[in-house]
Coordinates of C-alpha atoms in Angstrom, one line a residue:
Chain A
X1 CA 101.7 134.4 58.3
X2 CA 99.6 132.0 60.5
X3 CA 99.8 130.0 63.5
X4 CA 98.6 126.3 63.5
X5 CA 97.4 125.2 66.6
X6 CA 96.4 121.3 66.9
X7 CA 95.3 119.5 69.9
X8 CA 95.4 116.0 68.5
X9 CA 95.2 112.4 69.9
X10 CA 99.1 111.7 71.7
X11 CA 99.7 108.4 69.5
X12 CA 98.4 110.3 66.4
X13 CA 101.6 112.5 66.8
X14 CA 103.9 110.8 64.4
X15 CA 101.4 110.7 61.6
X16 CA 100.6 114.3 62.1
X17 CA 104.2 115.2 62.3
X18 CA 105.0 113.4 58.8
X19 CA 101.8 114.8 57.5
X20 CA 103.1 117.7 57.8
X21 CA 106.8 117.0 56.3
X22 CA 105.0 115.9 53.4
X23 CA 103.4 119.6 52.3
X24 CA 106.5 121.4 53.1
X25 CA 106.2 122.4 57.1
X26 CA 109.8 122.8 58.1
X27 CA 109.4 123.4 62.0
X28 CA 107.3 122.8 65.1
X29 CA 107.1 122.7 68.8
X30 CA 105.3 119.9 70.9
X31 CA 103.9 120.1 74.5
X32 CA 102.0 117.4 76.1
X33 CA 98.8 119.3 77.1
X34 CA 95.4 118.1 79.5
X35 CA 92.2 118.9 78.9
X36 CA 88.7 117.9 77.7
X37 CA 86.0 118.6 74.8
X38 CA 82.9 117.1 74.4
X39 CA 84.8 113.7 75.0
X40 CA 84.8 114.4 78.4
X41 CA 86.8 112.1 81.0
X42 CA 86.9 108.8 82.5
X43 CA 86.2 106.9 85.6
X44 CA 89.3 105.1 87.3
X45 CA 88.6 102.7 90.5
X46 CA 91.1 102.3 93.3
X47 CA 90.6 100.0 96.0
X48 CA 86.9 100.0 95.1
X49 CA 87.0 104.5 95.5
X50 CA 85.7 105.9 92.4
X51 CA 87.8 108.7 90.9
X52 CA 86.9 110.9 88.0
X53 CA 89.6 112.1 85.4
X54 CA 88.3 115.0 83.5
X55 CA 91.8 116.1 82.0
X56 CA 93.0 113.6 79.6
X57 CA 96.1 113.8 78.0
X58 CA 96.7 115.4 74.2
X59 CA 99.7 116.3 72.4
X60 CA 99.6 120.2 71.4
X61 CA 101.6 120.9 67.9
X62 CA 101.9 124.3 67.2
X63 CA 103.8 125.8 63.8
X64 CA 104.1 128.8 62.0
X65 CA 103.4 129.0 58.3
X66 CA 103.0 131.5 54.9
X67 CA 99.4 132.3 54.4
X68 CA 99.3 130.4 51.6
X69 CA 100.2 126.7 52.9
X70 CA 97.4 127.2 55.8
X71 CA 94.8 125.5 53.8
X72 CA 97.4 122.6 52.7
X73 CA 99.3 122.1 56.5
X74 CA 95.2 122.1 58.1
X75 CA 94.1 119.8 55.6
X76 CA 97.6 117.5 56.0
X77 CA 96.6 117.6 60.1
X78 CA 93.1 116.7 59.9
X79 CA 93.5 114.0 57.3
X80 CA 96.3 112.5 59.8
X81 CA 95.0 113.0 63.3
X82 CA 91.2 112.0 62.1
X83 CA 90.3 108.8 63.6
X84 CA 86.0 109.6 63.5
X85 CA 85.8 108.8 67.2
X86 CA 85.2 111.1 69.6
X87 CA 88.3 113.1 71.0
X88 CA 90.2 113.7 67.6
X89 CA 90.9 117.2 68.6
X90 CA 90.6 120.7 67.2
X91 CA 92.8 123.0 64.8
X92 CA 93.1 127.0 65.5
X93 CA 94.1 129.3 63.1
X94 CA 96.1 132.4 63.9
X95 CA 97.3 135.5 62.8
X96 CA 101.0 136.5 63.4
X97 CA 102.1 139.8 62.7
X98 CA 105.7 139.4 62.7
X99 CA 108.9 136.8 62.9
X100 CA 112.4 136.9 63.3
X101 CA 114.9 134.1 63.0
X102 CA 117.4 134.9 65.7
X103 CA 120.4 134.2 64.7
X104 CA 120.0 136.2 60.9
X105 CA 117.9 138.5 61.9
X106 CA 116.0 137.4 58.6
X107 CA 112.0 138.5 59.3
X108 CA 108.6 138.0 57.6
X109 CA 108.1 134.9 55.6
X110 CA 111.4 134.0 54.9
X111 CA 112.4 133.7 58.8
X112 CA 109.6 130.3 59.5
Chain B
X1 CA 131.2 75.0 126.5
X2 CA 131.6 72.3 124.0
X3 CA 129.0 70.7 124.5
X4 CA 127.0 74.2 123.6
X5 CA 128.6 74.8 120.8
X6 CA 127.8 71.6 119.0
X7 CA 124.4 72.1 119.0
X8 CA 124.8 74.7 116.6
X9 CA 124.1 73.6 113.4
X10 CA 125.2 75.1 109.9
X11 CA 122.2 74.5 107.3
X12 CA 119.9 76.0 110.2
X13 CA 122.5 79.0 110.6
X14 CA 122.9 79.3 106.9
X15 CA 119.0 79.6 106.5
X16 CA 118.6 81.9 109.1
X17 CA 121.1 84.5 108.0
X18 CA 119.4 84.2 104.7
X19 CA 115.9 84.9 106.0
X20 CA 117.3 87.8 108.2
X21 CA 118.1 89.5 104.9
X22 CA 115.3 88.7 103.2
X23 CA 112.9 90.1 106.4
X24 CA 115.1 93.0 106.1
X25 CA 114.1 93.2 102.7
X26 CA 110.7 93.1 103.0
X27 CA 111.1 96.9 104.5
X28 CA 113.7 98.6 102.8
X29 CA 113.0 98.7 99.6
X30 CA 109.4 96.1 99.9
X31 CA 107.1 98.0 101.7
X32 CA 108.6 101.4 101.1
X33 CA 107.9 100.9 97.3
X34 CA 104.4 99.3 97.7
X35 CA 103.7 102.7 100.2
X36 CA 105.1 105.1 98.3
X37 CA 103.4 104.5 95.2
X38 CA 100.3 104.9 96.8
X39 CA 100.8 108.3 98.0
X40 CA 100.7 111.6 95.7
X41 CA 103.9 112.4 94.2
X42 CA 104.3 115.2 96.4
X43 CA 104.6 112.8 99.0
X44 CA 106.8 110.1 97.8
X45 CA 110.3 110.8 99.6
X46 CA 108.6 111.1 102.8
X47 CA 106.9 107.6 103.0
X48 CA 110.6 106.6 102.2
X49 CA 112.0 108.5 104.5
X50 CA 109.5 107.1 107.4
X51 CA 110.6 103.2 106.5
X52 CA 114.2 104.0 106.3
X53 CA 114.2 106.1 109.8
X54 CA 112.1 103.6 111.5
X55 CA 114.8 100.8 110.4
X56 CA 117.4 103.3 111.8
X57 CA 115.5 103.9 115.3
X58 CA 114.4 100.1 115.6
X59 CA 117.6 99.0 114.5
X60 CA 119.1 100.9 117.8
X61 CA 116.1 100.3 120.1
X62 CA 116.3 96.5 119.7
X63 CA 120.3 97.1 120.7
X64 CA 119.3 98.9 123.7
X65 CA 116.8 97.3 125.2
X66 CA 113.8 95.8 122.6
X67 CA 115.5 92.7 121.9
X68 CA 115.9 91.7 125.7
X69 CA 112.2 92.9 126.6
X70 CA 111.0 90.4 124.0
X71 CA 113.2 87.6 124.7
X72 CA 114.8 87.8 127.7
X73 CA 113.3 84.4 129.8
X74 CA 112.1 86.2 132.6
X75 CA 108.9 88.5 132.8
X76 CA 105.1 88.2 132.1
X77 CA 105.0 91.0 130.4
X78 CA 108.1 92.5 129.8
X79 CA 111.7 90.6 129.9
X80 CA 113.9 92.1 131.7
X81 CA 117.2 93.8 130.1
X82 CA 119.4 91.3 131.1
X83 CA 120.4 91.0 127.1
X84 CA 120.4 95.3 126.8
X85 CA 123.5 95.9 124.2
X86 CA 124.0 91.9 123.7
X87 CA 125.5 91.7 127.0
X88 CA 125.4 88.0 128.4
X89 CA 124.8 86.2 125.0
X90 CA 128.0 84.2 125.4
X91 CA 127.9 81.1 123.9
X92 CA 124.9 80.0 124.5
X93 CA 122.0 79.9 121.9
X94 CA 118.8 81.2 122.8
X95 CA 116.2 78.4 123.9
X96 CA 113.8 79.6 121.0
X97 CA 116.5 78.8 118.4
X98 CA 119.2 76.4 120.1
X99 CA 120.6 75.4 116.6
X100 CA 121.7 78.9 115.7
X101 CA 124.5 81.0 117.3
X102 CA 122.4 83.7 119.4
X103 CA 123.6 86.6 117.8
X104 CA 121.3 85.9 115.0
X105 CA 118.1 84.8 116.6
X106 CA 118.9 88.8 117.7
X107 CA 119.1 90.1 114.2
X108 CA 116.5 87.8 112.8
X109 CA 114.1 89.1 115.4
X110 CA 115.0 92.9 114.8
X111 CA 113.9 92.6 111.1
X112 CA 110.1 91.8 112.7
X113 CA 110.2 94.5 115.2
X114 CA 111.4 96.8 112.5
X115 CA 108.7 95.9 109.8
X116 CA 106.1 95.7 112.2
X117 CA 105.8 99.8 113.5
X118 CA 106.5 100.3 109.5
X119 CA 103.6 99.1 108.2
X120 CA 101.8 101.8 110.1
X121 CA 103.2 104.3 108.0
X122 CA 100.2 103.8 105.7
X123 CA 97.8 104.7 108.0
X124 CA 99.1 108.6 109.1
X125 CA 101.0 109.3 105.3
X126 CA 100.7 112.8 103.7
X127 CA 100.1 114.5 107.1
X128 CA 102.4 113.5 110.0
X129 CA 104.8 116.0 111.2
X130 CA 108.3 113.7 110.9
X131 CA 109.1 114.2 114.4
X132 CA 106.4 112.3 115.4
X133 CA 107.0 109.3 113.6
X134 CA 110.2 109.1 115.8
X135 CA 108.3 109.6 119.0
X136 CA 105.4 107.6 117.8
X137 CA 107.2 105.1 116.2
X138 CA 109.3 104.3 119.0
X139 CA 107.4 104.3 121.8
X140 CA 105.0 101.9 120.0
X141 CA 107.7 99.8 119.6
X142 CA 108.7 99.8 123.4
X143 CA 105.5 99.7 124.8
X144 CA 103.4 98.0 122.4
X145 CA 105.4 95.2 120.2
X146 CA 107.8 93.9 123.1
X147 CA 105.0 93.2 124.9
X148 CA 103.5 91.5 122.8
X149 CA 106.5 89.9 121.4
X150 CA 107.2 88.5 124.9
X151 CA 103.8 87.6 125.7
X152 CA 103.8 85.6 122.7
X153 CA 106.6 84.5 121.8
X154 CA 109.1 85.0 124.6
X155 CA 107.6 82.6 127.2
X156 CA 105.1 85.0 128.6
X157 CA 101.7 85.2 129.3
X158 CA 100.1 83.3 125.9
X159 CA 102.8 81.8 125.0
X160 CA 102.0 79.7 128.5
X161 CA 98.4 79.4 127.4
X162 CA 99.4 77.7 124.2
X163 CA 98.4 79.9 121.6
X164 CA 100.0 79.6 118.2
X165 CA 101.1 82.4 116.3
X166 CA 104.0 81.2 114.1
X167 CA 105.0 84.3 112.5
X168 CA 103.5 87.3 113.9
X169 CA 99.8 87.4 113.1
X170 CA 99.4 88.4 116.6
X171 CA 102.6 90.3 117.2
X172 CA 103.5 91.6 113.7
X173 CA 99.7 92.1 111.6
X174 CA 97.1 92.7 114.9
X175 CA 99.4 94.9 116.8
X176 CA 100.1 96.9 113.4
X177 CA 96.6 96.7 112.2
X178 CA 95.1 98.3 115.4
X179 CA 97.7 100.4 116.0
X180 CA 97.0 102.1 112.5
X181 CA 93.3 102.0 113.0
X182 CA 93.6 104.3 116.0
X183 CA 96.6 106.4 114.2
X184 CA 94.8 107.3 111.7
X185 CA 91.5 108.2 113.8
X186 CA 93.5 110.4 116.2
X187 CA 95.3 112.2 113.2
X188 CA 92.0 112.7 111.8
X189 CA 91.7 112.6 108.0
X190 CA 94.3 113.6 105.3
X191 CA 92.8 117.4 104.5
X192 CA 90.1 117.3 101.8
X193 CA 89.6 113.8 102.3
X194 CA 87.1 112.0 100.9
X195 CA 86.4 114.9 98.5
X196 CA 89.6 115.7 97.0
X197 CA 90.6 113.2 94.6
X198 CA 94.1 111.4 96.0
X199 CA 95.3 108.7 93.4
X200 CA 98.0 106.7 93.7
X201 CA 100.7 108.3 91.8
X202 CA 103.0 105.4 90.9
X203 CA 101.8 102.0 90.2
X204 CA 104.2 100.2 89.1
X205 CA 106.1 101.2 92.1
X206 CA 103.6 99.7 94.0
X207 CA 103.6 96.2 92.1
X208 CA 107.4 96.2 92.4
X209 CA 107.3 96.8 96.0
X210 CA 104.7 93.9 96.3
X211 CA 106.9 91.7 94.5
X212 CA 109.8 92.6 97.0
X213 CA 107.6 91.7 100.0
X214 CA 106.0 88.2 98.4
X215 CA 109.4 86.8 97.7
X216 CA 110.6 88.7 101.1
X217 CA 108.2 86.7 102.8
X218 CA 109.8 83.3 102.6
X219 CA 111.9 84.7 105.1
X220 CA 109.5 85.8 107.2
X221 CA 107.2 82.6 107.2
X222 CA 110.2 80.1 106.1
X223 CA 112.6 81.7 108.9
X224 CA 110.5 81.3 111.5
X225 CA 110.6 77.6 112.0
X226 CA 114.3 78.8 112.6
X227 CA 115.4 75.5 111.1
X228 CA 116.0 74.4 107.5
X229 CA 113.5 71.5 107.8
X230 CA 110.7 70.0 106.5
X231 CA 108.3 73.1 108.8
X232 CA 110.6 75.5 106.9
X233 CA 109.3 73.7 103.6
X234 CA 105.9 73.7 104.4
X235 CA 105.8 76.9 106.1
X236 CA 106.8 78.4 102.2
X237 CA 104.6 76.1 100.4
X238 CA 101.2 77.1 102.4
X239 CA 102.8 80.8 101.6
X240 CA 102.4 80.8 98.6
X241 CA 99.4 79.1 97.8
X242 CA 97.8 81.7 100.4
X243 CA 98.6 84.4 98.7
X244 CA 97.9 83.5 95.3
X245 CA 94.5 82.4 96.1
X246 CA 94.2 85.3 98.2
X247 CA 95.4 87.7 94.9
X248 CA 93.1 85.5 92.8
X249 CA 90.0 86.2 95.0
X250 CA 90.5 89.8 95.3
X251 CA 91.1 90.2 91.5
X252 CA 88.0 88.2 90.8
X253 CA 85.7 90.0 93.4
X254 CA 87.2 93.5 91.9
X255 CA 86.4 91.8 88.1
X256 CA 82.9 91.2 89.4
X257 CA 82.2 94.2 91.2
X258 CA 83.8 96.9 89.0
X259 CA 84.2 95.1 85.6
X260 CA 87.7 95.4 85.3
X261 CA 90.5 92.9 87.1
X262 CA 92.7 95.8 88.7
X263 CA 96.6 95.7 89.3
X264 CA 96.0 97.8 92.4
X265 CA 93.6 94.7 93.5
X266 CA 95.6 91.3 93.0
X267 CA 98.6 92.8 94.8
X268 CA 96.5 94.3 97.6
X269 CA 94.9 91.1 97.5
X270 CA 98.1 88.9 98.0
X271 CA 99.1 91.2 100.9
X272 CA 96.3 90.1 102.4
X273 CA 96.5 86.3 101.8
X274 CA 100.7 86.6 103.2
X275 CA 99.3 88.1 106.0
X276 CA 96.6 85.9 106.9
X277 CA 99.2 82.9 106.4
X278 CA 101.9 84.2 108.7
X279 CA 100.1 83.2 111.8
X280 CA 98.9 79.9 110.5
X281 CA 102.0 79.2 108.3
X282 CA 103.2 76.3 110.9
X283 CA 100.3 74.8 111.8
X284 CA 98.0 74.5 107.8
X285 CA 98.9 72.1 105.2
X286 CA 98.1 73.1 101.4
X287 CA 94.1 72.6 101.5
X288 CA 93.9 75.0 105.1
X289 CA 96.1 77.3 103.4
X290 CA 93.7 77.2 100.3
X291 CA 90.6 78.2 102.5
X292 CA 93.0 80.9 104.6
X293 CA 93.9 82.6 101.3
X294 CA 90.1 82.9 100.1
X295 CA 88.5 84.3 103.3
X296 CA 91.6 86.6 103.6
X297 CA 91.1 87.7 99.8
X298 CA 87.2 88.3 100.4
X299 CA 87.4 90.1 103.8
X300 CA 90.0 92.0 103.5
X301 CA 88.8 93.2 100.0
X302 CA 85.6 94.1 102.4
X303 CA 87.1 96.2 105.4
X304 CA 89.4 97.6 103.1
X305 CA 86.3 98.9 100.7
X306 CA 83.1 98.7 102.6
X307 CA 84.3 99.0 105.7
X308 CA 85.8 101.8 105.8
X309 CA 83.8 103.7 103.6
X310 CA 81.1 103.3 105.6
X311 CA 83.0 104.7 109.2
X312 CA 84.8 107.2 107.2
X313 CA 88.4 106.7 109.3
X314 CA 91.1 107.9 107.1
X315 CA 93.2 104.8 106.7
X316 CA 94.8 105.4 104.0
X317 CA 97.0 102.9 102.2
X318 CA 94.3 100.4 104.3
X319 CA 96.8 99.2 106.9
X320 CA 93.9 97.9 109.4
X321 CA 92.2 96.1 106.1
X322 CA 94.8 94.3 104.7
X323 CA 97.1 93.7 108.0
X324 CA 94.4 94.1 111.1
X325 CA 91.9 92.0 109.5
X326 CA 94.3 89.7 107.7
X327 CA 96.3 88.7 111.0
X328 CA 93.1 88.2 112.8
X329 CA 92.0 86.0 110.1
X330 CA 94.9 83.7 110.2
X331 CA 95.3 84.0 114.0
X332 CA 91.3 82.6 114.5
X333 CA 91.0 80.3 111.6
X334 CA 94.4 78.4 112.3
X335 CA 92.6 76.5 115.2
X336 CA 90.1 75.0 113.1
X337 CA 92.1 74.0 110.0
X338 CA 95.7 73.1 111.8
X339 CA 94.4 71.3 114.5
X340 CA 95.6 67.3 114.1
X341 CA 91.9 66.1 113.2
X342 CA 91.0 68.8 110.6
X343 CA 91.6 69.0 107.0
X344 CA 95.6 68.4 106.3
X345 CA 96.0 70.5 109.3
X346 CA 99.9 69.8 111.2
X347 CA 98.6 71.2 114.5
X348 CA 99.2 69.0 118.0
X349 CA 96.1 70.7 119.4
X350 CA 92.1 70.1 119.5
X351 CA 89.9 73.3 117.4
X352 CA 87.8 74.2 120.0
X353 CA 90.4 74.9 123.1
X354 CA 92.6 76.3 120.7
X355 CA 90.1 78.8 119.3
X356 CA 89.3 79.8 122.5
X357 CA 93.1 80.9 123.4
X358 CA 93.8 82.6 119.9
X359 CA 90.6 84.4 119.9
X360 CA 91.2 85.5 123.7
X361 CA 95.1 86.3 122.8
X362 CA 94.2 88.3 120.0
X363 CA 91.3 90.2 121.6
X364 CA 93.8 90.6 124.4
X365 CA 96.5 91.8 122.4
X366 CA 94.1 94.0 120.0
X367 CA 92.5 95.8 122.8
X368 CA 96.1 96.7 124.8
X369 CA 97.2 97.9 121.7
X370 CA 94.1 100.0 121.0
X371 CA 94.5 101.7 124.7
X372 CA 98.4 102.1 124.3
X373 CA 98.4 103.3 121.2
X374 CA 95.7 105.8 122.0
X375 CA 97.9 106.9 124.7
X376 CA 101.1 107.1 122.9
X377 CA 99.3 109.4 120.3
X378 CA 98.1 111.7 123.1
X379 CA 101.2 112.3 125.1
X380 CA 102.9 112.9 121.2
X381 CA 100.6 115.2 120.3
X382 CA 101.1 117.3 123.4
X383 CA 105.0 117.2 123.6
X384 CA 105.4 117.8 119.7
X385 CA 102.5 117.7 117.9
X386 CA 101.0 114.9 115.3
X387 CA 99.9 117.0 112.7
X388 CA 101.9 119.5 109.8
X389 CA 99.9 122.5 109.3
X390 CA 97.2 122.5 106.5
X391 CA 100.0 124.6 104.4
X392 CA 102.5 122.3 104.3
X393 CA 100.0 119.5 103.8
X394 CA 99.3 121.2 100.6
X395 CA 102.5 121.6 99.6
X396 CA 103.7 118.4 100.5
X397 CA 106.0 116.6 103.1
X398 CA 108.4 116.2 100.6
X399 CA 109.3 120.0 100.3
X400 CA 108.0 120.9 103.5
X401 CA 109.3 118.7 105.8
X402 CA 112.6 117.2 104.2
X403 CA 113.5 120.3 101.7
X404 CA 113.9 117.7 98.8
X405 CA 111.3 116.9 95.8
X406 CA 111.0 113.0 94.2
X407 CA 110.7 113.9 90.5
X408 CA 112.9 117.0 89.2
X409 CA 113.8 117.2 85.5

């Protein structure tokens, strides 16, 4: 098993979401995350002061799959969350030992 | 007794209780929006809470006493309290307002001398210990607004010099203006200002607020003719164009400046232009009220940027820019464009005299206010202190001084 992790572009959400429907990804959690990459931040101007926002918003999707649909799910979010402008995002890959589904008490492969 | 009572006059009467409301208005919710958007969100309930207290402690302090210190016909300075708790109203309208019953010349009144220490919330936000805005609050209002109130308006001092202040640029925006200036200087800066960054944290809180106090204003400017007439009219129509240009020009300056036309900018911007009107609002016809509502829009936009960058005071949601400057504005350039041989001016006066009384009532007023104020601050700071410690700064008045946060899940 592997964890997905994908900071992608908020209104790109959706698409990655469906994306990910479409090769068989049955679950997922979402938190709205802040940070920067090599996109950096912006400038806002308030009453002619000059602030600097270096934490700009992303949506973090993170989802649990067999080893064998990494390769298809990382493919289905890059494909959907790619936009070739800076700020797309990044995709971490990691291993999970174990899983259990609470209420069975099913583990392994069959419990994501 | 008859005879009194027939001057009274229902459209007038009608238009006045509808103005009180609207002044009224213009402070809860209209300027505690456009404040409290402004501030962090850590402070949002307690620029709320300073508007609605200060409502609460005018409300009573113009009962008491305030209302017969500003219009009582007696006094240079002060009126007397021959009107304390309405006592000896009778009948008889007040000679300011003859066509109304008195009662609501009193009520009318008490929505200015409630917005007025208000607006000086934005100058000492984020950092004032809540029992001084009481103290502050209302001893400004004692010793600083009926004064000037009665001076002005009353039949004291300037109003027997002549000067012309239709709607409080003088008694509402000048007295408000400096008395923030020196509020926030005394407090001293909001901790980690200029380097932290402290963003408004509501917008469109603010633009709502604005909109409150824009339509709020007809009331304030259209009420004070305290007549539904033709000056009522007028008074409403140089309003508006005042502040539109003034919201244009700010917006255009910010465009030019910055390369973006900011939110934050046309509604700061048409503060400014309602404020610069409210003096001149009886005297300007539509062309005077163009010219008021540029200059306001480019000066303001100044002190509030340049300004005060470059002295460093901590005046924070710009009270002194947008309401100091904006007042003085209105108050100086009135002579010149609503004097009877200028422009479309509706003045009975000459430019030159008249400049000469509204720039020596204003300076007058401005530099009582400055001392008072000064004062006031002093003797609060020693009984019960101005400032929350840098800890609950941090945290935030909301929690720290009121035990309550604006935004839980």
């Amino acid at each position: 098993m592997k964890k997905i992790e994908a900071i992608v572009k908020p209104f790109k959400l959706e698409e990655v979401k469906d994306a990910l429907a479409e090769v068989g990804v049955v679950g997922m959690s979402v938190s709205e995350v802040k940070g920067f990459g090599r996109q950096k931040g912006h400038t806002e101007i308030y009453r002619g002061s000059e602030y600097t926002v270096d934490f700009l918003p992303k949506m973090k999707i993170e989802t649990v799959v067999a080893d064998q649909a990494v390769e298809e799910a990382v493919k289905a979010i890059t494909n959907a969350a790619n936009t070739g402008k800076i700020g797309d995002g990044k995709i971490f890959v990691l291993p999970i030992e174990q899983a259990i589904r609470i209420r069975t008490g099913e583990n392994g492969d069959e419990a994501i | 007794m008859e005879e009194l009572i027939q001057t009274i006059d229902s459209g007038d009467t009608a238009w006045i209780l509808t103005a009180s409301a609207l002044v009224l208005f213009m402070t809860i919710p209209g300027l505690s929006f456009f404040y409290a958007g402004l501030v962090r969100k850590k402070n949002v309930l307690s620029v709320l809470m300073h508007c609605f207290v200060i409502t609460c402690v005018m409300t009573i302090l113009w009962l008491l006493y305030a209302y017969s210190g500003c219009f009582a016909e007696d006094g240079k300075v002060f009126g007397s309290a021959k009107y304390s708790i309405l006592n000896g109203l009778g009948a008889k309208p007040h000679g300011n307002a003859d066509t109304i019953p008195h009662e609501l010349f009193f009520i009318f009144q008490m929505t200015f001398f409630i917005i007025t220490p208000a607006l000086m919330v934005g100058a000492f936000v984020e950092r004032i210990k809540f029992s001084a805005v009481l103290w502050f609050t209302g001893l400004w209002a004692l010793l600083v607004y009926v004064p000037a109130c009665h001076t002005v308006w009353g039949g004291g001092l300037f109003g027997e010099m002549g000067v012309k202040d239709f709607a409080g640029g003088i008694v509402v925006h000048i007295t408000a203006g400096v008395g923030a200036l020196v509020a926030c200087i005394v407090l001293g800066p909001r901790t980690g200002h200029p380097d932290t960054q402290m963003m408004p944290h509501n917008l469109p809180m603010t633009v709502a607020g604005t909109g409150m106090l824009w339509v709020g204003w007809f009331g304030f400017n259209g009420g004070s003719a305290v007549a539904a007439d033709g000056s009522a009219a007028m008074a409403i129509v140089v309003t508006q164009i005042s502040a539109a240009t003034a919201a244009l020009t700010w917006m255009f300056v910010e465009w030019f400046k910055h390369g973006k036309p900011s939110v934050l900018g046309i509604v700061t911007g048409s503060i400014a232009g309602l404020a610069a009107i409210t003096p001149a609002s009886g005297v300007v016809g539509p062309q005077g009220a163009l010219i008021i509502g540029l200059a306001s829009g480019f000066i303001c936009w100044y002190a509030s940027t340049a300004i005060k960058a470059k002295f460093g005071y901590d005046d924070s949601l710009d009270v002194f820019g947008v309401h100091g400057v904006g007042g003085l504005i209105g108050t100086l350039l009135l002579a010149f464009l609503g004097a009877k041989d200028a422009l479309d001016g509706r003045g009975d006066f000459i430019a030159g005299p008249q400049f000469v009384v509204q720039l020596k009532a204003a300076l007058a007023v401005g530099a009582y206010t400055l001392v008072v104020t000064w004062v006031i601050l002093k003797a609060v700071d020693a009984m019960v202190g101005l400032r929350v410690d840098e800890q609950d700064e941090n945290s935030g008045l909301d929690v720290s001084s009121h035990g309550e946060s604006g935004y839980n899940d």
